[in-house]
Short mmCIF file of C-alpha atoms and ligand atoms in Angstrom, two decimals:
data_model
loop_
_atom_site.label_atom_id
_atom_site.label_comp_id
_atom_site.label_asym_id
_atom_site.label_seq_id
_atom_site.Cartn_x
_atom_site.Cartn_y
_atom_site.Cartn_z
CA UNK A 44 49.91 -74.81 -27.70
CA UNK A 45 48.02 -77.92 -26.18
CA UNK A 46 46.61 -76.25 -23.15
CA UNK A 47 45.34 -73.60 -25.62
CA UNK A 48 43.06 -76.34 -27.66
CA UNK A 49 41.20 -77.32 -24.23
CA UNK A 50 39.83 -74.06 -24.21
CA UNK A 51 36.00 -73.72 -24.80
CA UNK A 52 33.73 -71.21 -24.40
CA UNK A 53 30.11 -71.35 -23.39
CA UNK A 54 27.58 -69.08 -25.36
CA UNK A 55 24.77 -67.62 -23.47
CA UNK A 56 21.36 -67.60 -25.61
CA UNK A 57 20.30 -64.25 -24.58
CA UNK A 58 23.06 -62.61 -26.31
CA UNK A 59 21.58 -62.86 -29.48
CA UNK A 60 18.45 -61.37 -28.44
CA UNK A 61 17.92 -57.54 -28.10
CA UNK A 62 18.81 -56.28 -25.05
CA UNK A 63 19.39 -53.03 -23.37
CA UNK A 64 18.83 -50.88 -19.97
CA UNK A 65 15.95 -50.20 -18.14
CA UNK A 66 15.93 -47.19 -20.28
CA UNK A 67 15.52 -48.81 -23.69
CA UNK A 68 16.12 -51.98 -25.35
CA UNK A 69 17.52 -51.81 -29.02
CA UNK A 70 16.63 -53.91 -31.38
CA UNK A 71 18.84 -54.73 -34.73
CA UNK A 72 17.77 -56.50 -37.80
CA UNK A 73 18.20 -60.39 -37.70
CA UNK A 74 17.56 -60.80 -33.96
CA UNK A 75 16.39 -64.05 -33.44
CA UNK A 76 12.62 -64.35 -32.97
CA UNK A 77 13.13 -68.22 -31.14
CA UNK A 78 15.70 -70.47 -29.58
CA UNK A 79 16.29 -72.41 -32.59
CA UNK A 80 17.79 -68.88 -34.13
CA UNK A 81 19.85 -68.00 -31.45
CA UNK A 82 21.62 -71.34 -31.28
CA UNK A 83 21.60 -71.19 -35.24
CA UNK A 84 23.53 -67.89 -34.39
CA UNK A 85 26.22 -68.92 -31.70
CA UNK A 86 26.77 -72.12 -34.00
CA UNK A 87 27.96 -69.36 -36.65
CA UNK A 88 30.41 -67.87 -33.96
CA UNK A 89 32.20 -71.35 -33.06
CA UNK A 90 32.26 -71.62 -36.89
CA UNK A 91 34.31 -68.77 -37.39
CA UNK A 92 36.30 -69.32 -34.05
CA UNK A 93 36.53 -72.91 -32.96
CA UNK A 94 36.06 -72.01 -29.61
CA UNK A 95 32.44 -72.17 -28.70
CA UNK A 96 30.54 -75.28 -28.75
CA UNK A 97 28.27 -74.86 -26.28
CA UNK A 98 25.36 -73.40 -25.88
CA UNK A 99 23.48 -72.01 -22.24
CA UNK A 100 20.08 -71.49 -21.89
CA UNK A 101 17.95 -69.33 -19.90
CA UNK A 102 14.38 -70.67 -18.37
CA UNK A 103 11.40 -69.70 -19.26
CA UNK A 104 13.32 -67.28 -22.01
CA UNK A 105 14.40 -70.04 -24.09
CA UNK A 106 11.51 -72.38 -23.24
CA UNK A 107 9.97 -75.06 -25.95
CA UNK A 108 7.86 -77.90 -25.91
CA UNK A 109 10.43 -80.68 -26.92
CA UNK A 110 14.18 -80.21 -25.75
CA UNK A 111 15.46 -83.71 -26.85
CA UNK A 112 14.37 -82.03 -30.53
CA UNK A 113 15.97 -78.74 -29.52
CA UNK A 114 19.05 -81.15 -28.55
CA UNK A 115 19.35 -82.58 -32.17
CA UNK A 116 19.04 -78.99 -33.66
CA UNK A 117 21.51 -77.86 -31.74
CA UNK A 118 23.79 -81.07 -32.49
CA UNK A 119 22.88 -80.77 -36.04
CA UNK A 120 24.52 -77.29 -36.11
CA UNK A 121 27.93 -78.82 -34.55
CA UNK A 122 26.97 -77.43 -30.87
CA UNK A 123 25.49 -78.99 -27.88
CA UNK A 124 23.19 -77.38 -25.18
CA UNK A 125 24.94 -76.24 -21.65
CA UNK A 126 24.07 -74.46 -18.14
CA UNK A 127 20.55 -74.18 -17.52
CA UNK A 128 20.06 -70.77 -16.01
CA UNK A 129 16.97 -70.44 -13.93
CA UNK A 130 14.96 -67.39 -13.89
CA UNK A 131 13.03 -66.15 -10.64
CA UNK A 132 13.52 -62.51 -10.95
CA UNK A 133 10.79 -61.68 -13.25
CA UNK A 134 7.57 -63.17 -11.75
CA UNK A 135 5.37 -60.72 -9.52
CA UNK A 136 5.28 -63.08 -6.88
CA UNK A 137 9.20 -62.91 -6.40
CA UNK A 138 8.72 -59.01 -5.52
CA UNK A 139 10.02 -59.93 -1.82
CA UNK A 140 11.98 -62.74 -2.71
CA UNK A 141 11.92 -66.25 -4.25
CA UNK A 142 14.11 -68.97 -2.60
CA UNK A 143 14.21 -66.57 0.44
CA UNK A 144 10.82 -65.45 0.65
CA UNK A 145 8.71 -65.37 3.66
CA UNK A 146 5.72 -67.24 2.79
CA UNK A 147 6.31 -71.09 2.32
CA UNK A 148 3.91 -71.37 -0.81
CA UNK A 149 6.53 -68.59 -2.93
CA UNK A 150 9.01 -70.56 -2.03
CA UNK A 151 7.65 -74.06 -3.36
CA UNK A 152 6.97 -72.22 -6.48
CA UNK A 153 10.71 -71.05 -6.45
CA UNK A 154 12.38 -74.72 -5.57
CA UNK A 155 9.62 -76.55 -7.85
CA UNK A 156 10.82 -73.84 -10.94
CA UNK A 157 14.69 -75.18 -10.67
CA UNK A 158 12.82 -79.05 -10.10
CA UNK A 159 11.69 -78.06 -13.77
CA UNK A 160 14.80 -77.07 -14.48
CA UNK A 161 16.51 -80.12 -14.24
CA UNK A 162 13.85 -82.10 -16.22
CA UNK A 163 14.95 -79.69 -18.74
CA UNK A 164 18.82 -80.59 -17.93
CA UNK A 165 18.01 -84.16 -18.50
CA UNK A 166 16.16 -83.91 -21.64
CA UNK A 167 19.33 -81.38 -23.19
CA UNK A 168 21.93 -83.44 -21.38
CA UNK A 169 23.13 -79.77 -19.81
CA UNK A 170 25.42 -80.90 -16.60
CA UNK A 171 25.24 -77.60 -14.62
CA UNK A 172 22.11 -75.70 -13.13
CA UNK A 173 22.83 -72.20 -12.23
CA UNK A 174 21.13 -70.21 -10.38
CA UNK A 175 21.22 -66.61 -9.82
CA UNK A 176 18.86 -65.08 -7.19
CA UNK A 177 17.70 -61.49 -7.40
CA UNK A 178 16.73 -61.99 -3.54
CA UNK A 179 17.46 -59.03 -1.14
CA UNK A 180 15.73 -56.15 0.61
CA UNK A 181 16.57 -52.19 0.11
CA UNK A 182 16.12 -50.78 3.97
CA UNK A 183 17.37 -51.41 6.79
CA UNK A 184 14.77 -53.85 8.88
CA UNK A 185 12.69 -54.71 5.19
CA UNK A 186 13.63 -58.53 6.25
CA UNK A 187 15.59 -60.44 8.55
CA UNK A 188 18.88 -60.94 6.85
CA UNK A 189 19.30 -64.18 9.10
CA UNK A 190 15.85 -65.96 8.68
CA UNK A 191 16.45 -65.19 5.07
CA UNK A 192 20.11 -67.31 5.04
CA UNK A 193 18.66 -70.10 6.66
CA UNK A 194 15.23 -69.95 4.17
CA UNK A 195 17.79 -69.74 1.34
CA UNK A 196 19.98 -72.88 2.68
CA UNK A 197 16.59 -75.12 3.18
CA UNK A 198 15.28 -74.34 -0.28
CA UNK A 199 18.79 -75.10 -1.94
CA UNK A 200 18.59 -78.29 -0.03
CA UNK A 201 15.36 -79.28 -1.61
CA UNK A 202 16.92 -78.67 -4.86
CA UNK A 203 20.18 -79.83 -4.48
CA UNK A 204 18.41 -83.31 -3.67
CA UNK A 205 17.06 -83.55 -6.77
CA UNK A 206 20.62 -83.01 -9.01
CA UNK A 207 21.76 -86.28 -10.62
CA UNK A 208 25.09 -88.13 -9.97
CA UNK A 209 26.39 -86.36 -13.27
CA UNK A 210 25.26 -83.15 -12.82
CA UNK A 211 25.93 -80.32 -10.62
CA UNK A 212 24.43 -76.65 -9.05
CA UNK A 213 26.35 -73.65 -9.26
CA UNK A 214 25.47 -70.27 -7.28
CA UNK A 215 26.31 -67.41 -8.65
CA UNK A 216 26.98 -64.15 -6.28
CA UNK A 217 26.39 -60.47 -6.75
CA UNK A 218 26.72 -57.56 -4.37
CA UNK A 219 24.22 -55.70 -5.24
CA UNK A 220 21.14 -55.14 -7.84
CA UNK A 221 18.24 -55.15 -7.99
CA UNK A 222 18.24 -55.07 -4.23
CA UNK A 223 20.42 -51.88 -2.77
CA UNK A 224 20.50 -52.43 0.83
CA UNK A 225 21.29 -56.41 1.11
CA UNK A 226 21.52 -58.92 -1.30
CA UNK A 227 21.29 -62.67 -0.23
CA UNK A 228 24.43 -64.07 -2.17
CA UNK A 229 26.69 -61.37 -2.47
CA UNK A 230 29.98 -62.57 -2.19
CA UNK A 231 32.02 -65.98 -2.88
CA UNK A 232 32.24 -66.18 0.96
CA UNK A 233 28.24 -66.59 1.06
CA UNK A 234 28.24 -69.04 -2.16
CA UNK A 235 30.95 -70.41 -0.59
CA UNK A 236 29.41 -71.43 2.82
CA UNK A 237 26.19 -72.27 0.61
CA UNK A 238 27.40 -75.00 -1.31
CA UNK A 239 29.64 -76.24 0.76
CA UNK A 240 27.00 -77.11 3.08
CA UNK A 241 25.22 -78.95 0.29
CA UNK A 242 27.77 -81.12 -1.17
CA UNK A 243 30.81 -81.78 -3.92
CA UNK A 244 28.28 -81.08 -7.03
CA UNK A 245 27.53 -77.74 -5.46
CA UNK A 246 30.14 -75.21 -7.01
CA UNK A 247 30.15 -71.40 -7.08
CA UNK A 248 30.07 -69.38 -10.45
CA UNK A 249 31.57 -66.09 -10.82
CA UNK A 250 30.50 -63.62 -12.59
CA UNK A 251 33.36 -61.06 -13.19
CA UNK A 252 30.95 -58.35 -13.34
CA UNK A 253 29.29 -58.77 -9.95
CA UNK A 254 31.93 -57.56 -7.65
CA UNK A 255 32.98 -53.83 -6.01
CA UNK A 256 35.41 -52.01 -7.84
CA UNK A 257 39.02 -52.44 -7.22
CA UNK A 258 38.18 -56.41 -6.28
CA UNK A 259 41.02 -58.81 -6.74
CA UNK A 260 39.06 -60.99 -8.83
CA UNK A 261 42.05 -63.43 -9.22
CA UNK A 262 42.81 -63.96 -5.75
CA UNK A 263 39.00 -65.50 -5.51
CA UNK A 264 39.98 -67.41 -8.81
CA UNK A 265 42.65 -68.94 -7.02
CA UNK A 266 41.09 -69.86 -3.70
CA UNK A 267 38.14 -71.20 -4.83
CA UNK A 268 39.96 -73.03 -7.35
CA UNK A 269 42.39 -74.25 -3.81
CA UNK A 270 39.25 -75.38 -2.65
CA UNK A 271 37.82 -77.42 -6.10
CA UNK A 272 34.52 -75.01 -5.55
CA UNK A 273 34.83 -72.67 -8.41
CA UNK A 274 32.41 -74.20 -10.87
CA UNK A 275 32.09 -71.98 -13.83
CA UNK A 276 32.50 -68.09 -14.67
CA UNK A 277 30.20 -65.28 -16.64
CA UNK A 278 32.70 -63.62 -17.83
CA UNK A 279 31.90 -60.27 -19.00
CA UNK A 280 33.34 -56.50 -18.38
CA UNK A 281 32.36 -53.65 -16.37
CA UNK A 282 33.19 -50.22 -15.98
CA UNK A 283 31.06 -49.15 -13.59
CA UNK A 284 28.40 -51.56 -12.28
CA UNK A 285 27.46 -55.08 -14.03
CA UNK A 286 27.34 -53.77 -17.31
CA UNK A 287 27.66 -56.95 -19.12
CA UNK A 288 29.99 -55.83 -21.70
CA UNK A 289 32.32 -57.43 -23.87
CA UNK A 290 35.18 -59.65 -21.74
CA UNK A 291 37.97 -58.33 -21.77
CA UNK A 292 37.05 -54.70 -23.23
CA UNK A 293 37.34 -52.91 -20.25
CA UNK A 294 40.27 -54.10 -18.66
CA UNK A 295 42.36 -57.20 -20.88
CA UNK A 296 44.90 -57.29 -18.03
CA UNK A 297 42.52 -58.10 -15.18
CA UNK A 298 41.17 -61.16 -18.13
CA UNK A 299 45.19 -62.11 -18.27
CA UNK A 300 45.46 -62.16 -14.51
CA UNK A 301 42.09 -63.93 -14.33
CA UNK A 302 43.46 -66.64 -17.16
CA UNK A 303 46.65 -67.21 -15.55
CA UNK A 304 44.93 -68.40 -11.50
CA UNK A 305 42.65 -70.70 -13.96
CA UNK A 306 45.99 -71.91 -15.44
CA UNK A 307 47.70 -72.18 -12.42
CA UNK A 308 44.82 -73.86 -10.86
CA UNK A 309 44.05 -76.37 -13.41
CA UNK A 310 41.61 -74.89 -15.09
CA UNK A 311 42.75 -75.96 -18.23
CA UNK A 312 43.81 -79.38 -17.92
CA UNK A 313 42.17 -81.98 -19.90
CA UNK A 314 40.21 -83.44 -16.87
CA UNK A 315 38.86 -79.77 -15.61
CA UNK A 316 35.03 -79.27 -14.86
CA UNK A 317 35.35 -75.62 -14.76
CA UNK A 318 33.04 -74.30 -17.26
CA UNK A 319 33.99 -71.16 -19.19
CA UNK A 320 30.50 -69.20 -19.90
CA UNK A 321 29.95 -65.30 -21.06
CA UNK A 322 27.17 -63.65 -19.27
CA UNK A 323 26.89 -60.73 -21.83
CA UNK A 324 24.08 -58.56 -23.39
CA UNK A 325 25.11 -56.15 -26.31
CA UNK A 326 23.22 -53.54 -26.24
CA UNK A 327 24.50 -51.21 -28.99
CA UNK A 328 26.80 -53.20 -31.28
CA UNK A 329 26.39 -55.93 -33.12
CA UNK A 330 25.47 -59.15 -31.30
CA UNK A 331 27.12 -62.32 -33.27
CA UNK A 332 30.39 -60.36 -34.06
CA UNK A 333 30.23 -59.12 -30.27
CA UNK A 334 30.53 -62.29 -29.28
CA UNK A 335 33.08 -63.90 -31.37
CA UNK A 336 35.05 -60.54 -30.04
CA UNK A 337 34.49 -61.91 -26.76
CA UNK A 338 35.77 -65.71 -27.36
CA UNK A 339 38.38 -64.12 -29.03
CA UNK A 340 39.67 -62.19 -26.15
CA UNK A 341 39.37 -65.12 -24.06
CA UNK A 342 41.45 -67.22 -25.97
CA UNK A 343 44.55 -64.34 -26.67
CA UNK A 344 44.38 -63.37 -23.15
CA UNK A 345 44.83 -67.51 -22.10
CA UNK A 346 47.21 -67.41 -24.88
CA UNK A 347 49.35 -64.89 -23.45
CA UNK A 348 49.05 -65.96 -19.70
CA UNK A 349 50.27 -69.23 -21.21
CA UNK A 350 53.34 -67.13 -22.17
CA UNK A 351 54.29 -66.46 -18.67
CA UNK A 352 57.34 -68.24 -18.29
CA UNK A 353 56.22 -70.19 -14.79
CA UNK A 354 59.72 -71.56 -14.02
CA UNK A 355 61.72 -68.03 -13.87
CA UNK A 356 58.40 -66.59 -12.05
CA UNK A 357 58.93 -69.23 -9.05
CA UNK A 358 62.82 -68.61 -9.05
CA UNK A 359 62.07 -64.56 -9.10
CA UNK A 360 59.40 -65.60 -6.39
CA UNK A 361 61.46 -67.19 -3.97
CA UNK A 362 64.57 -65.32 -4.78
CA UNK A 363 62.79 -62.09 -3.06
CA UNK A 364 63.05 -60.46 -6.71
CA UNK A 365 59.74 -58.03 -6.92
CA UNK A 366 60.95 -56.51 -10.18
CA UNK A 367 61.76 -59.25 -11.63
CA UNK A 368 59.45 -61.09 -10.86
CA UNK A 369 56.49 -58.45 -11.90
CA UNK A 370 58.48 -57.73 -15.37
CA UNK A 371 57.91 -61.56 -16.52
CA UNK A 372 54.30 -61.36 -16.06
CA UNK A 373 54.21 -57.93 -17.57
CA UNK A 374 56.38 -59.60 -20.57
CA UNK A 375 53.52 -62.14 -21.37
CA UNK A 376 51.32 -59.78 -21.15
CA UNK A 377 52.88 -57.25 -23.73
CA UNK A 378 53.30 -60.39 -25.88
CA UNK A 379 51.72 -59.93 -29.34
CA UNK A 380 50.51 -63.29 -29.26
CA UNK A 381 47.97 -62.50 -32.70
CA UNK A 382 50.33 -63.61 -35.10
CA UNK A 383 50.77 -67.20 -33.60
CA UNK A 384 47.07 -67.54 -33.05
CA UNK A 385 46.22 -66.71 -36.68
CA UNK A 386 48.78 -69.60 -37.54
CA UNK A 387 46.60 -71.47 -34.68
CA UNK A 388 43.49 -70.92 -36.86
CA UNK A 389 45.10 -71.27 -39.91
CA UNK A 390 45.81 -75.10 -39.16
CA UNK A 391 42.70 -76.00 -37.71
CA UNK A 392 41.22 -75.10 -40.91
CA UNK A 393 39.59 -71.66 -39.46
CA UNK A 394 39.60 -68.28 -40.54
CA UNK A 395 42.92 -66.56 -39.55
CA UNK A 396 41.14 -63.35 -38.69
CA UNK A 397 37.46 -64.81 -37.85
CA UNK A 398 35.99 -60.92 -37.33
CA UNK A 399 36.78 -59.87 -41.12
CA UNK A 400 35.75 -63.45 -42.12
CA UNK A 401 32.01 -63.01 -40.35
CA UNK A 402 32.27 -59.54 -42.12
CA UNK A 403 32.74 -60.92 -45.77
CA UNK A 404 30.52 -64.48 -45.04
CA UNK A 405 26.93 -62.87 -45.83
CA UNK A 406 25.76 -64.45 -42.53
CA UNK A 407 24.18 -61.16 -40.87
CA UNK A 408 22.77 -59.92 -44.39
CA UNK A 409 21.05 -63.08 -44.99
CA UNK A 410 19.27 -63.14 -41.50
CA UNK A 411 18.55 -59.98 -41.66
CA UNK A 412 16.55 -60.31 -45.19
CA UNK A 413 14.81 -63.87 -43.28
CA UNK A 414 14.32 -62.86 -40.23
CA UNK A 415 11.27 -60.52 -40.85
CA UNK A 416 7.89 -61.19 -39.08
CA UNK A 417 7.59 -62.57 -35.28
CA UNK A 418 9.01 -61.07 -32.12
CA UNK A 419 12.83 -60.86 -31.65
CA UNK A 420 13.68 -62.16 -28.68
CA UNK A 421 15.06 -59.52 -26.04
CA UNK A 422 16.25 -60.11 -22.26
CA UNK A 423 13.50 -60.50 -20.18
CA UNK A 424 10.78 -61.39 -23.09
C1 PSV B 637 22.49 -61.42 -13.06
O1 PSV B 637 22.94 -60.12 -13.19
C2 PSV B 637 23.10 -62.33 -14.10
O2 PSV B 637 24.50 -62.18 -14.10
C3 PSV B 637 22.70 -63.78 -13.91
O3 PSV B 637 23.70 -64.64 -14.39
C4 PSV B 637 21.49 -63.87 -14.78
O4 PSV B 637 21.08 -65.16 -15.06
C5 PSV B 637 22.00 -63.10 -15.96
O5 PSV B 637 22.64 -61.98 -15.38
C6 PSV B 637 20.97 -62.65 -16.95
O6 PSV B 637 21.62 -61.90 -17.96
MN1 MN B 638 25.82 -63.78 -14.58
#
């Protein structure tokens, strides 16, 4: 199982904190009320799992005055800090746009917010900046969707200039919300085109919620891992629009199908840059053992698209044999690979069943008797 111990999992910060829809937002004893707590938390879920080391942050959520201090925390607590996600989808002045918008002064503000951005990726040695727009218009004729591309490709430009040698930018697409009608980035074509124009430490992140229905997510996988642009995931589920739920939950055999092109592609090998982030926000159950769920599924379904027995696949391929060929990826699939990854825990020292382990540890009784006063944190504080 070598492939299997390159796997790592990125954390994203605003899990921990209450979340919810635009109808309500929850919130659960022991939320963290800073950053320091919600790292303190996904350190607990790579201590039960051994597969989440990393940390991603979200600006201004998980802003603080010193983030080489923040740094040491988080090394302190055997994790390190990730992506830097910018944020310009919650300031009145984006209400037409940010990196898009008409008037040259929004824009500045826009492209000088991701300059910040990277200061911050400097001082918490984070390689990747993401960025996710909320740009788009909801009627016909609101904007000009082609003054608004080449807006979008200047103002990357200006930022792109300003990512280091080490580092990188990754775009991340979605079809549709908040806008309805058009949505700047909403496809890996337009990502595609975007930071291809800008240069090799311009990648595209995918999101697995942010596509239509029905999407062949792995076919995208696999050609923009052909094409060395796919730069990270969010990995999350959805059963009807991006509803951020646990990966794998919804559909395990689209996360197989997805594991398998990142296999196939490299994804896995020791030298890969492709970073493997959740983009998830639990809005009724319980946030830490939500996401050690999630890394979980992650690493069973790699585990059993690891178990697809590549050799007979390529004979079955070019043989002509559909069946065939279709029943050995169904047989990984239908693998019950939990037995051999308990023994995988087992002798790395880990909890064999890291859920019922959380369970039993105390953790989430002990925060919630400490974490009393403050303000939890919650998506979009
Ligand atoms: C947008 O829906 C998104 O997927 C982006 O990655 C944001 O940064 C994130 O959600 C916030 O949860
Ligand atoms: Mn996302």
């Amino acid at each position: 199982m070598t492939v299997l111990d390159n796997l790592q999992i990125e954390l994203p910060s605003w899990a921990f904190g209450n979340s919810g829809t635009r109808f309500k937002v929850f919130s659960t004893p022991g939320t963290p009320r800073s950053i320091e707590e919600k790292i303190a938390d996904a350190a607990t879920v790579h201590r039960f799992t051994g597969l989440a080391p990393v940390v991603a942050l979200h600006i201004p959520w998980d802003r603080v005055d010193d983030f080489a201090a923040l740094r040491r925390y988080a090394t302190d607590l055997g994790v390190t800090l990730g992506t830097i996600n910018s944020n310009t989808f919650q300031d009145d002045d984006y209400k037409f746009g940010s990196l898009t918008h008409t008037d040259k002064a929004v824009r500045q503000k826009a492209i000088d917010h991701h300059l910040e951005c990277i200061e911050i990726m400097a001082a918490t040695g984070s390689r990747d900046l993401k960025i996710w727009l909320a740009d788009g218009t909801n009627y016909p004729g609101q904007g000009d969707i082609r003054g608004r591309q080449d807006r979008l490709a200047e103002s990357l430009a200006a930022i792109y200039q300003h990512i280091g040698p080490d580092q990188r930018l990754v775009l991340e697409y979605k079809f549709f919300e908040p806008a309805t009608y058009m949505t700047d980035v909403p496809d890996w074509g337009t990502a595609y085109a975007h930071v291809t124009a800008l240069g090799d430490r311009a990648k595209v992140c995918l999101d697995t919620g942010h596509h239509a229905p029905g999407t062949n997510i792995e076919f995208i996988v696999a050609q923009l891992m052909r094409l060395a642009k796919l730069g990270s995931f969010d990995f999350n589920s959805r059963f009807y629009a991006d509803d951020d739920l646990i990966v794998g939950a919804a559909d395990p055999f689209q996360l197989f199908r997805i594991m398998f092109e990142v296999i196939r592609g490299g994804g896995l090998d020791k030298s890969s840059d492709l970073a493997l982030m959740l983009d998830q926000c639990h809005n009724v159950e319980a946030k830490i053992p939500g996401q050690i769920r999630s890394v979980l599924n992650v690493q069973e379904m790699t585990a059993r698209a690891l178990a697809v027995d590549t050799d007979a696949l390529t004979v079955a391929q070019e043989s002509g044999d559909v069946l065939g060929a279709n029943q050995i990826m169904m047989d990984a699939f239908y693998t019950d690979i939990r037995p051999a990854l308990a023994q995988w825990r087992g002798e790395r020292g880990l909890p064999t069943d890291p859920m019922a382990a959380f369970a039993e540890s105390g953790y989430q009784e002990t925060i919630n008797a400490e974490r009393i006063g403050g303000t939890q944190s919650s998506w979009g504080a």
